[in-house]
PDB file of C-alpha atoms in Angstrom:
ATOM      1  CA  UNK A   1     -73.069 -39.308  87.033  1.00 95.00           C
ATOM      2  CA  UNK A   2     -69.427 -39.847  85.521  1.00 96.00           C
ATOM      3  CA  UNK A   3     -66.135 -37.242  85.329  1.00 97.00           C
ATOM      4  CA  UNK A   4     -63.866 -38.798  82.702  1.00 98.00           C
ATOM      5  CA  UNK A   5     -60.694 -36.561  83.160  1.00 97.00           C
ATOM      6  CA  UNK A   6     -57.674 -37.091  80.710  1.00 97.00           C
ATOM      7  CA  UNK A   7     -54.367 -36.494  82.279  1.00 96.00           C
ATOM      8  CA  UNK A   8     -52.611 -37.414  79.282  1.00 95.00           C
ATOM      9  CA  UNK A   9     -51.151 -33.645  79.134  1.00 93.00           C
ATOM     10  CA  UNK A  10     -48.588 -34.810  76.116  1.00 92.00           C
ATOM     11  CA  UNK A  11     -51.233 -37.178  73.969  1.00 91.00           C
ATOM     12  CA  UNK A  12     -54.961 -35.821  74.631  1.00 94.00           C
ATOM     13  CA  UNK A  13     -56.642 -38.859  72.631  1.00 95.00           C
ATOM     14  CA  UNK A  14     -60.243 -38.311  74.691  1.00 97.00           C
ATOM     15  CA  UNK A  15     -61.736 -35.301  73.302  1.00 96.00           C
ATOM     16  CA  UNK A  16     -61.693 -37.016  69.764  1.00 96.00           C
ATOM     17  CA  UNK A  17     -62.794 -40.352  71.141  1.00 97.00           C
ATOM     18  CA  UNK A  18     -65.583 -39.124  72.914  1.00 97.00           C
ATOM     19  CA  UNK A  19     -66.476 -36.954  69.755  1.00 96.00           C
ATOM     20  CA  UNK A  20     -65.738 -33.484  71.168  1.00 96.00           C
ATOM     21  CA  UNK A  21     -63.071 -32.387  68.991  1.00 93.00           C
ATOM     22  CA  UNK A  22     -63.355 -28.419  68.888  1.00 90.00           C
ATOM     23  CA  UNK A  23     -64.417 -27.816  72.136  1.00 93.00           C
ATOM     24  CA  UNK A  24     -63.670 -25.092  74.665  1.00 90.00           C
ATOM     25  CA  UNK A  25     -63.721 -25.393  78.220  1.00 91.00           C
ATOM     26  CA  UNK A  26     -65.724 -22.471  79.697  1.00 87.00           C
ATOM     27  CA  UNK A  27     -65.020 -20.801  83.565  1.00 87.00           C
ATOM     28  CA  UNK A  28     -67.962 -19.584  85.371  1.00 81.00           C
ATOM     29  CA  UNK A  29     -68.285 -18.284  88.760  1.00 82.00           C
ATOM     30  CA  UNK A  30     -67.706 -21.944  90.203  1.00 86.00           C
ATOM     31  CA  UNK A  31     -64.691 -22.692  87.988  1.00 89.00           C
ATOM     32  CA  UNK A  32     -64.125 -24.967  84.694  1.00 93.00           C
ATOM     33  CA  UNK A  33     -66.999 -26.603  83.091  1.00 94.00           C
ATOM     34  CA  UNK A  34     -66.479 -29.716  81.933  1.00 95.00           C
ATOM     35  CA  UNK A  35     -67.150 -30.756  77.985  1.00 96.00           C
ATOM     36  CA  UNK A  36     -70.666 -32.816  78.589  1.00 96.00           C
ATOM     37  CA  UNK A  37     -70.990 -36.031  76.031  1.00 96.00           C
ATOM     38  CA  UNK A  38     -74.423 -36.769  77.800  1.00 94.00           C
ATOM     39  CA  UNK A  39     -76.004 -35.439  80.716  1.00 94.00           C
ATOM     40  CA  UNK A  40     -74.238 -37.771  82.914  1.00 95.00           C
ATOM     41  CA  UNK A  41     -70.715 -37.814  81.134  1.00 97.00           C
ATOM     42  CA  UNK A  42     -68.756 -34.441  81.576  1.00 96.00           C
ATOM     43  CA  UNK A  43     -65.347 -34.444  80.459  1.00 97.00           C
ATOM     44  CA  UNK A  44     -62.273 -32.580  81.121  1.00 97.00           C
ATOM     45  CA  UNK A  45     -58.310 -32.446  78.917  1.00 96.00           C
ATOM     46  CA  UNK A  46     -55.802 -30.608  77.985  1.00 95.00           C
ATOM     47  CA  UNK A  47     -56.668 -31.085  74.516  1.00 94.00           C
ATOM     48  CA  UNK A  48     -59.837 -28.740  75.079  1.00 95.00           C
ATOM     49  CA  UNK A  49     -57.033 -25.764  75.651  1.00 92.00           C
ATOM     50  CA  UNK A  50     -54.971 -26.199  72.590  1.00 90.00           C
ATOM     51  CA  UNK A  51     -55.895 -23.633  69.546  1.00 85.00           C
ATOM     52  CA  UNK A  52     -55.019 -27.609  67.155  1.00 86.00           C
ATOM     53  CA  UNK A  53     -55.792 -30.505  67.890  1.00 86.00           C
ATOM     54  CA  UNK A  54     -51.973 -31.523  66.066  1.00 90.00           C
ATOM     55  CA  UNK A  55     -50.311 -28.952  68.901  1.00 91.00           C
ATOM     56  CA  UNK A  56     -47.277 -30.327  70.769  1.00 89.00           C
ATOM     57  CA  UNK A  57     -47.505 -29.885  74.703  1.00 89.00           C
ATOM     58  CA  UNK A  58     -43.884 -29.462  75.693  1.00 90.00           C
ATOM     59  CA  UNK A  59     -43.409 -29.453  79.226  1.00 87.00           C
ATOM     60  CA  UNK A  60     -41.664 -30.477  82.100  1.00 88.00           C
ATOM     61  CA  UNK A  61     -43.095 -31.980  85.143  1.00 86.00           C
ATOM     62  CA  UNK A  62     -44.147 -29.094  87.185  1.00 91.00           C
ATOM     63  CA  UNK A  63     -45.868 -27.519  84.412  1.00 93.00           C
ATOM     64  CA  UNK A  64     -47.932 -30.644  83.865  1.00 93.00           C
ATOM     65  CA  UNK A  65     -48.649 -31.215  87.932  1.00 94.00           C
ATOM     66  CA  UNK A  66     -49.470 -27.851  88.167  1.00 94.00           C
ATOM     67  CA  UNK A  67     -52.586 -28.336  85.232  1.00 94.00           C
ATOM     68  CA  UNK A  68     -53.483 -32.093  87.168  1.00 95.00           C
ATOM     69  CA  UNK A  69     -53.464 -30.318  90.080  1.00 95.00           C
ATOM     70  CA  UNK A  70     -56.204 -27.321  88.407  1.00 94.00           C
ATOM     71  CA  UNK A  71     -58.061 -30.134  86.620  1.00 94.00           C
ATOM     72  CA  UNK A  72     -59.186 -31.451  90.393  1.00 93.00           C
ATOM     73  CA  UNK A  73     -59.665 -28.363  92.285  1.00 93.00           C
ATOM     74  CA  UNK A  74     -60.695 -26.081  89.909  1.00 94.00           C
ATOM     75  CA  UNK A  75     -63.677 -28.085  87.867  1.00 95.00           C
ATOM     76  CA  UNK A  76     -66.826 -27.641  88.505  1.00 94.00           C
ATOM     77  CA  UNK A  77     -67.308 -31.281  88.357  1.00 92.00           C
ATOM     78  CA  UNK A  78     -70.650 -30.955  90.399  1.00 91.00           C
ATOM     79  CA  UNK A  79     -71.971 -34.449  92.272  1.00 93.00           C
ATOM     80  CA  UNK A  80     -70.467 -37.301  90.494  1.00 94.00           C
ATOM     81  CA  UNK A  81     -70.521 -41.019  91.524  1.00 94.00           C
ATOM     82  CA  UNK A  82     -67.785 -41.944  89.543  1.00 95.00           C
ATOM     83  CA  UNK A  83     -64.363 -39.931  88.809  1.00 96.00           C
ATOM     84  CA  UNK A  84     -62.876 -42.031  85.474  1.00 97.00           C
ATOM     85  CA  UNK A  85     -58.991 -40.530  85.317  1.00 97.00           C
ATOM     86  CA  UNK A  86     -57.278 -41.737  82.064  1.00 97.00           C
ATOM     87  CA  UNK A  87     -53.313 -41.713  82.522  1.00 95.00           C
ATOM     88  CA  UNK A  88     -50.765 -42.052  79.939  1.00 93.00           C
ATOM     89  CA  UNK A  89     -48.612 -45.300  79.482  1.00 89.00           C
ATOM     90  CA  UNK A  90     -45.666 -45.468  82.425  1.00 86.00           C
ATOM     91  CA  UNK A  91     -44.926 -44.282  85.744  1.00 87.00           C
ATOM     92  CA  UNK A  92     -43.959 -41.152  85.615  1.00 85.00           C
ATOM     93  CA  UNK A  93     -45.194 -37.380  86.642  1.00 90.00           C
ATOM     94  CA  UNK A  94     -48.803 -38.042  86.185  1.00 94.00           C
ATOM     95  CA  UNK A  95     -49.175 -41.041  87.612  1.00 94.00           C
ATOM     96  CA  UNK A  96     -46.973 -40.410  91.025  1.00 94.00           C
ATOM     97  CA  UNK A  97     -48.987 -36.812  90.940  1.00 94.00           C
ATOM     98  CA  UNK A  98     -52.669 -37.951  90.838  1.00 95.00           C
ATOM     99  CA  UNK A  99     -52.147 -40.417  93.237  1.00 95.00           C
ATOM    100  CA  UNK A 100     -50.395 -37.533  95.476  1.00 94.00           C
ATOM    101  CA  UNK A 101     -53.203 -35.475  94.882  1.00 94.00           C
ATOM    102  CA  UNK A 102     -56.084 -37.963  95.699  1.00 94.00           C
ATOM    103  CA  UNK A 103     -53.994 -39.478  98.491  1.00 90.00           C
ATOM    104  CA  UNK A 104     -56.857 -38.289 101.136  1.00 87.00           C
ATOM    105  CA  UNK A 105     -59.652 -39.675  99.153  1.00 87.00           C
ATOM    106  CA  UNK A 106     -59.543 -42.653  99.079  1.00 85.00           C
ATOM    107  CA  UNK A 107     -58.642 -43.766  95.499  1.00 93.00           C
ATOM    108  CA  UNK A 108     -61.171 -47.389  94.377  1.00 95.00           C
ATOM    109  CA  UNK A 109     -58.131 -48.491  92.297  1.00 96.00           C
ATOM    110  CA  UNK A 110     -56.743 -48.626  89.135  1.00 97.00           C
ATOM    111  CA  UNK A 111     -57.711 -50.719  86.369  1.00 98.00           C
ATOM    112  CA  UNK A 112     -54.391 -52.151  84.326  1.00 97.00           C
ATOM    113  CA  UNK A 113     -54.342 -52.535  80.703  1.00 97.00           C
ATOM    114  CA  UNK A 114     -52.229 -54.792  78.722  1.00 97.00           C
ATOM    115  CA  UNK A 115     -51.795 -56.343  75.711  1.00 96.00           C
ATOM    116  CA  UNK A 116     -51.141 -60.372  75.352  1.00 96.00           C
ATOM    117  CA  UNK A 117     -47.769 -60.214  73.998  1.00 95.00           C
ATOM    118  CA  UNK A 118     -44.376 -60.328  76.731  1.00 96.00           C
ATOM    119  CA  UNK A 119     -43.376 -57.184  75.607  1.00 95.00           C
ATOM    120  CA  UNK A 120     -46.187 -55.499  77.008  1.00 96.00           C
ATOM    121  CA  UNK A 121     -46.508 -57.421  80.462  1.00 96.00           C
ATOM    122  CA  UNK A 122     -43.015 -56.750  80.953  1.00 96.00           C
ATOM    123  CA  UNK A 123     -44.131 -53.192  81.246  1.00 95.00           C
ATOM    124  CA  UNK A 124     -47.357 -53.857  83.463  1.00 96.00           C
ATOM    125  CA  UNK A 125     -45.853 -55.968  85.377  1.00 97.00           C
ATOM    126  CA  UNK A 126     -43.747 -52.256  86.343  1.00 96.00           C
ATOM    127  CA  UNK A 127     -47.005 -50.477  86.410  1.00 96.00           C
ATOM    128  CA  UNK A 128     -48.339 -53.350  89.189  1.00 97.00           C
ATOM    129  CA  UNK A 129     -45.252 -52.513  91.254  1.00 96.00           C
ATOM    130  CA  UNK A 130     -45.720 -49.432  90.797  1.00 96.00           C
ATOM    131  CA  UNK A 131     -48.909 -49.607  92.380  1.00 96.00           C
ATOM    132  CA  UNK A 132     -48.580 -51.786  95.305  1.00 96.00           C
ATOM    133  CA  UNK A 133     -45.279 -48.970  96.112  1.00 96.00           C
ATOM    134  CA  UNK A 134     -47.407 -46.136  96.101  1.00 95.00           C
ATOM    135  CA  UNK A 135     -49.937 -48.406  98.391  1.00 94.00           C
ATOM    136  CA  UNK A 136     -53.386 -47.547  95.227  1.00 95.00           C
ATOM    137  CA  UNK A 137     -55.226 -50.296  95.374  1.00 96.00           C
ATOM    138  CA  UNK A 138     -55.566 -52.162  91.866  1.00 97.00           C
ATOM    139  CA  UNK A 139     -59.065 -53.382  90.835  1.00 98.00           C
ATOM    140  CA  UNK A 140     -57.811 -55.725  88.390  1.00 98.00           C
ATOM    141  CA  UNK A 141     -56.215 -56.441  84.562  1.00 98.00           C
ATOM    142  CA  UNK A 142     -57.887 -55.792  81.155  1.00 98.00           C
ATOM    143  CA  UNK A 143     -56.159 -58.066  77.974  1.00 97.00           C
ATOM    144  CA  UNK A 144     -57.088 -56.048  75.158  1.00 96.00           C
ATOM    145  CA  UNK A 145     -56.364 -56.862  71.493  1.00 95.00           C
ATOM    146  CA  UNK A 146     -56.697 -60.534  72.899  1.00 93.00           C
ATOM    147  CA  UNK A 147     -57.258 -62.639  69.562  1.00 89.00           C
ATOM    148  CA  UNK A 148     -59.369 -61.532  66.644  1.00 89.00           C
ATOM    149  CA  UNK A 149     -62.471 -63.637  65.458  1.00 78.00           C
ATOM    150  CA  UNK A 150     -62.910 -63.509  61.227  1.00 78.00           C
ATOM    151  CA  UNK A 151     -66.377 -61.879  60.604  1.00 74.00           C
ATOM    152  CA  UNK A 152     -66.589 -63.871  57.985  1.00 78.00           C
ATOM    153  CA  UNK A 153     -65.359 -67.793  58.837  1.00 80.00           C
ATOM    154  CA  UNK A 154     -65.501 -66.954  62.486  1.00 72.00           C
ATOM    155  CA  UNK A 155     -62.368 -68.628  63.329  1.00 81.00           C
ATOM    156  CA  UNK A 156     -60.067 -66.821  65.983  1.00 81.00           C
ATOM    157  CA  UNK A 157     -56.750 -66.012  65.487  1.00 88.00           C
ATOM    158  CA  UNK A 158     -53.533 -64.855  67.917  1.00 90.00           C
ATOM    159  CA  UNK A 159     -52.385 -61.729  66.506  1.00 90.00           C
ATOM    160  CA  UNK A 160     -50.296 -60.689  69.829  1.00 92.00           C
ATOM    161  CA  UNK A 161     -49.508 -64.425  70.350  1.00 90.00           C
ATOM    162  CA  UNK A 162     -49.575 -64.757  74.484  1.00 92.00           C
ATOM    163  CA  UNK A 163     -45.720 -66.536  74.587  1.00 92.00           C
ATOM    164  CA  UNK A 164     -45.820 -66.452  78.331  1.00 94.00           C
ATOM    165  CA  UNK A 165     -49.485 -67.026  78.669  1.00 94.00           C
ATOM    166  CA  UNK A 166     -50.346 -63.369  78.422  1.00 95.00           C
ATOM    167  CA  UNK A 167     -52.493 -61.259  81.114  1.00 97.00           C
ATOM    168  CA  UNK A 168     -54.492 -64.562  82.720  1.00 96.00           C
ATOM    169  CA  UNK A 169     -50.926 -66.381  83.681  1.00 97.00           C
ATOM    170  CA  UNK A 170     -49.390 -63.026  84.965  1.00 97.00           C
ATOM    171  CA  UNK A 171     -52.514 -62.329  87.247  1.00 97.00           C
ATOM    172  CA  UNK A 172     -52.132 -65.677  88.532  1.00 97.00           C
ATOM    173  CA  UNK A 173     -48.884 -65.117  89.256  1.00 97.00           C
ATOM    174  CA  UNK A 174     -49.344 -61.760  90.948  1.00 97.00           C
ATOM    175  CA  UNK A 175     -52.388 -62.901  92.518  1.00 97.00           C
ATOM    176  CA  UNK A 176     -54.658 -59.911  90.583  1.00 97.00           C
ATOM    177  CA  UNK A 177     -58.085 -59.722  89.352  1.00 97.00           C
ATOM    178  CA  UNK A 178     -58.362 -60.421  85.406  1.00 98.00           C
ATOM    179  CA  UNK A 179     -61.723 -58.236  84.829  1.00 98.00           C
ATOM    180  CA  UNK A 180     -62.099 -59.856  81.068  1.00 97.00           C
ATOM    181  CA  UNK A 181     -60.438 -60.276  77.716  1.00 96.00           C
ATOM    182  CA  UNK A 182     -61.132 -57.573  74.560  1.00 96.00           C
ATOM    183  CA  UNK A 183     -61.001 -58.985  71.630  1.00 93.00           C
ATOM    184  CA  UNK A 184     -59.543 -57.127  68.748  1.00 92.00           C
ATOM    185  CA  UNK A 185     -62.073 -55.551  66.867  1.00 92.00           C
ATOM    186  CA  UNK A 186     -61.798 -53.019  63.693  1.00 91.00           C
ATOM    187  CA  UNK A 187     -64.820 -51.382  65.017  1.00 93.00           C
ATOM    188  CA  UNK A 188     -63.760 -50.197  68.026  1.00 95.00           C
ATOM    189  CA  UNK A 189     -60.956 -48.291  66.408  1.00 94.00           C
ATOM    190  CA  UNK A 190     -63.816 -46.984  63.644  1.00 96.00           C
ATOM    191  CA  UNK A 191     -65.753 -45.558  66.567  1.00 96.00           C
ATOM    192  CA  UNK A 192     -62.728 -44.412  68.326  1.00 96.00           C
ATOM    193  CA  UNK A 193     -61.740 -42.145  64.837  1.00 96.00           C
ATOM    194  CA  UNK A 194     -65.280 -41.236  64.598  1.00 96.00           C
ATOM    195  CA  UNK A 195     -65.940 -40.334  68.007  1.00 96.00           C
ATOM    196  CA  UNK A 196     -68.903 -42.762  68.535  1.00 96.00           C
ATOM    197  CA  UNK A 197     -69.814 -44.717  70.904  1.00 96.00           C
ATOM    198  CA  UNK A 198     -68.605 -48.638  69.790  1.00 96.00           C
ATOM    199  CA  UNK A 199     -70.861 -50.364  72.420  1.00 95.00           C
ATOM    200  CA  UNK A 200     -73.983 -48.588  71.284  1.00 95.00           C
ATOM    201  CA  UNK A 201     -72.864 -49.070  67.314  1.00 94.00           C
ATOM    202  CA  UNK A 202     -72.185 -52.905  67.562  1.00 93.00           C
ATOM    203  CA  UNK A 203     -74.402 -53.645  70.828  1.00 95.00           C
ATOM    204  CA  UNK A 204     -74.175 -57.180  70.000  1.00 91.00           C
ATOM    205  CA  UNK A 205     -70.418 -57.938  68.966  1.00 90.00           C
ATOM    206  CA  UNK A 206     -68.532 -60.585  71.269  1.00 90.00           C
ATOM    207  CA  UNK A 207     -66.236 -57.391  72.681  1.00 93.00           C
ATOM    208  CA  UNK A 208     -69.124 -54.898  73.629  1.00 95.00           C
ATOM    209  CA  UNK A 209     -70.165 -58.168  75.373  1.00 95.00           C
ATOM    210  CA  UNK A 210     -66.876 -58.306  77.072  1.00 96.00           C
ATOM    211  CA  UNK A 211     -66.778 -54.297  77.865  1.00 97.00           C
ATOM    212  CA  UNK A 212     -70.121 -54.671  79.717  1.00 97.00           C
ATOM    213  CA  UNK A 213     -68.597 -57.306  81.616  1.00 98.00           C
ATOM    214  CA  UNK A 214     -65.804 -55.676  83.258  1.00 98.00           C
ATOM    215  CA  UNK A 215     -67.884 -52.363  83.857  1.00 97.00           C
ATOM    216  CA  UNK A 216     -69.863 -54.417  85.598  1.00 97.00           C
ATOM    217  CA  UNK A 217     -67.040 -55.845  87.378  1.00 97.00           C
ATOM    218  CA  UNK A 218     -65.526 -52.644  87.838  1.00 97.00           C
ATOM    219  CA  UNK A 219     -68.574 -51.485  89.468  1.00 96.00           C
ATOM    220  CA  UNK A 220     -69.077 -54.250  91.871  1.00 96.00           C
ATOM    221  CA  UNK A 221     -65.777 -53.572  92.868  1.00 96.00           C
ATOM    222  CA  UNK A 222     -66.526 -50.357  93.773  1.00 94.00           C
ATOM    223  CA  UNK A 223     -70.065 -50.971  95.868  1.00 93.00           C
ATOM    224  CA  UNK A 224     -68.532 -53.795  97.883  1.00 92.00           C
ATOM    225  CA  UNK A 225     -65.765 -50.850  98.654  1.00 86.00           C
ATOM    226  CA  UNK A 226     -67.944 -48.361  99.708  1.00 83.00           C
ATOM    227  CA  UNK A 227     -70.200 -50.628 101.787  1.00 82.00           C
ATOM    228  CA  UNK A 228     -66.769 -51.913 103.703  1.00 79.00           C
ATOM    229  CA  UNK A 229     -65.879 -48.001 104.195  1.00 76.00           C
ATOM    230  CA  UNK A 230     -69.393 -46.983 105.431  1.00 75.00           C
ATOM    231  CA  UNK A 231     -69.469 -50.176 108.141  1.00 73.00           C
ATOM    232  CA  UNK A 232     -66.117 -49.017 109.655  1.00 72.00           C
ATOM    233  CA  UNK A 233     -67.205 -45.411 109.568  1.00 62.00           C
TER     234      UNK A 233
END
């Protein structure tokens, strides 16, 4: 059973990802109800309240802390093993707010995403420090858009050459988990526009191979977590 909620409150990209575009969120006795993909995949944003999906959200920070803050108490999420929260780029009022919010909870971690190029790790690099100050564990680094293989001559090429040796150098560095490479893949932004689901479209392409890797990563992560919390407890 998974929550996906998007605290994006300025760029709600989810609801169109996860093809619910058009949506409303709908309050019953226990609160929200989440937008369900599946039976198992309920899904909560911002972008479910606007009347457009092209709507600006203009608002300062205690406008959007006081929605992050609704999202968590007042969804009827119902059992859930897994609470997914998607943050915007940065580390700024979301971030420092969810972690504020789920302080007594016991957050798993975050999961980093970069891109190979300098330019990018020079801003996850912030985000790692950013973590490690605010004392949330980090689960590990994802390198997407990390080389692109021809469909047709199969060789791979560096579009975001790694100049500095890209996500695997810096986690070295750092001493962080590198959960797995993405390769870039036209698909995935097909599926993305679409709102289907890329692993199920292209089960067998070498990055749904790489995205079943680091869930499964992701989840191990997790169990070995839990099993250390329920032994001190």
């Amino acid at each position: 059973q998974v929550a996906l909620l998007d605290i994006d409150i300025c760029g709600p990209s989810i609801p169109k990802m996860m093809g619910l575009e058009g949506e409303q969120v709908h309050q019953s006795g226990s609160g929200w109800s989440p937008v369900y993909v599946e039976e198992n995949l309920g899904v909560m944003s911002v972008g479910f309240l606007l009347s457009s999906p092209d709507d600006a959200v203009i608002w300062r920070g205690p406008k959007k802390n006081g929605l992050i803050k609704q999202f968590l108490r007042d969804v009827d999420w119902g059992e859930i093993d897994y609470l997914i929260v998607d943050t915007p780029p940065g580390t700024s009022d979301e971030h420092l707010s969810i972690v504020q919010y789920l302080s007594a909870t016991h957050i798993d971690g975050a999961v980093i995403i970069t891109t190979p190029q300098e330019v990018s790790l020079q801003d996850v690099r912030k985000e790692i420090n950013f973590c490690h100050k605010v004392k949330l564990p980090i689960i590990g680094v994802v390198e997407n858009m990390s080389g692109f293989i021809c469909p047709k001559c199969k060789n791979e090429s560096q579009i975001f050459p790694p100049t500095t040796g890209g996500a695997e150098k810096m986690c070295q560095a750092l001493n962080i988990s590198l959960l797995g490479k993405v390769p870039l893949d036209p698909q995935i932004g097909k599926s993305c526009d679409k709102g289907q689901s890329f692993l199920s479209e292209v089960p067998e392409s070498p990055a749904t191979l790489s995205y079943r890797s680091i869930i499964q990563r992701v989840q191990e992560y997790c169990d070995l977590q839990h099993f250390q919390e329920e032994k001190i407890i």
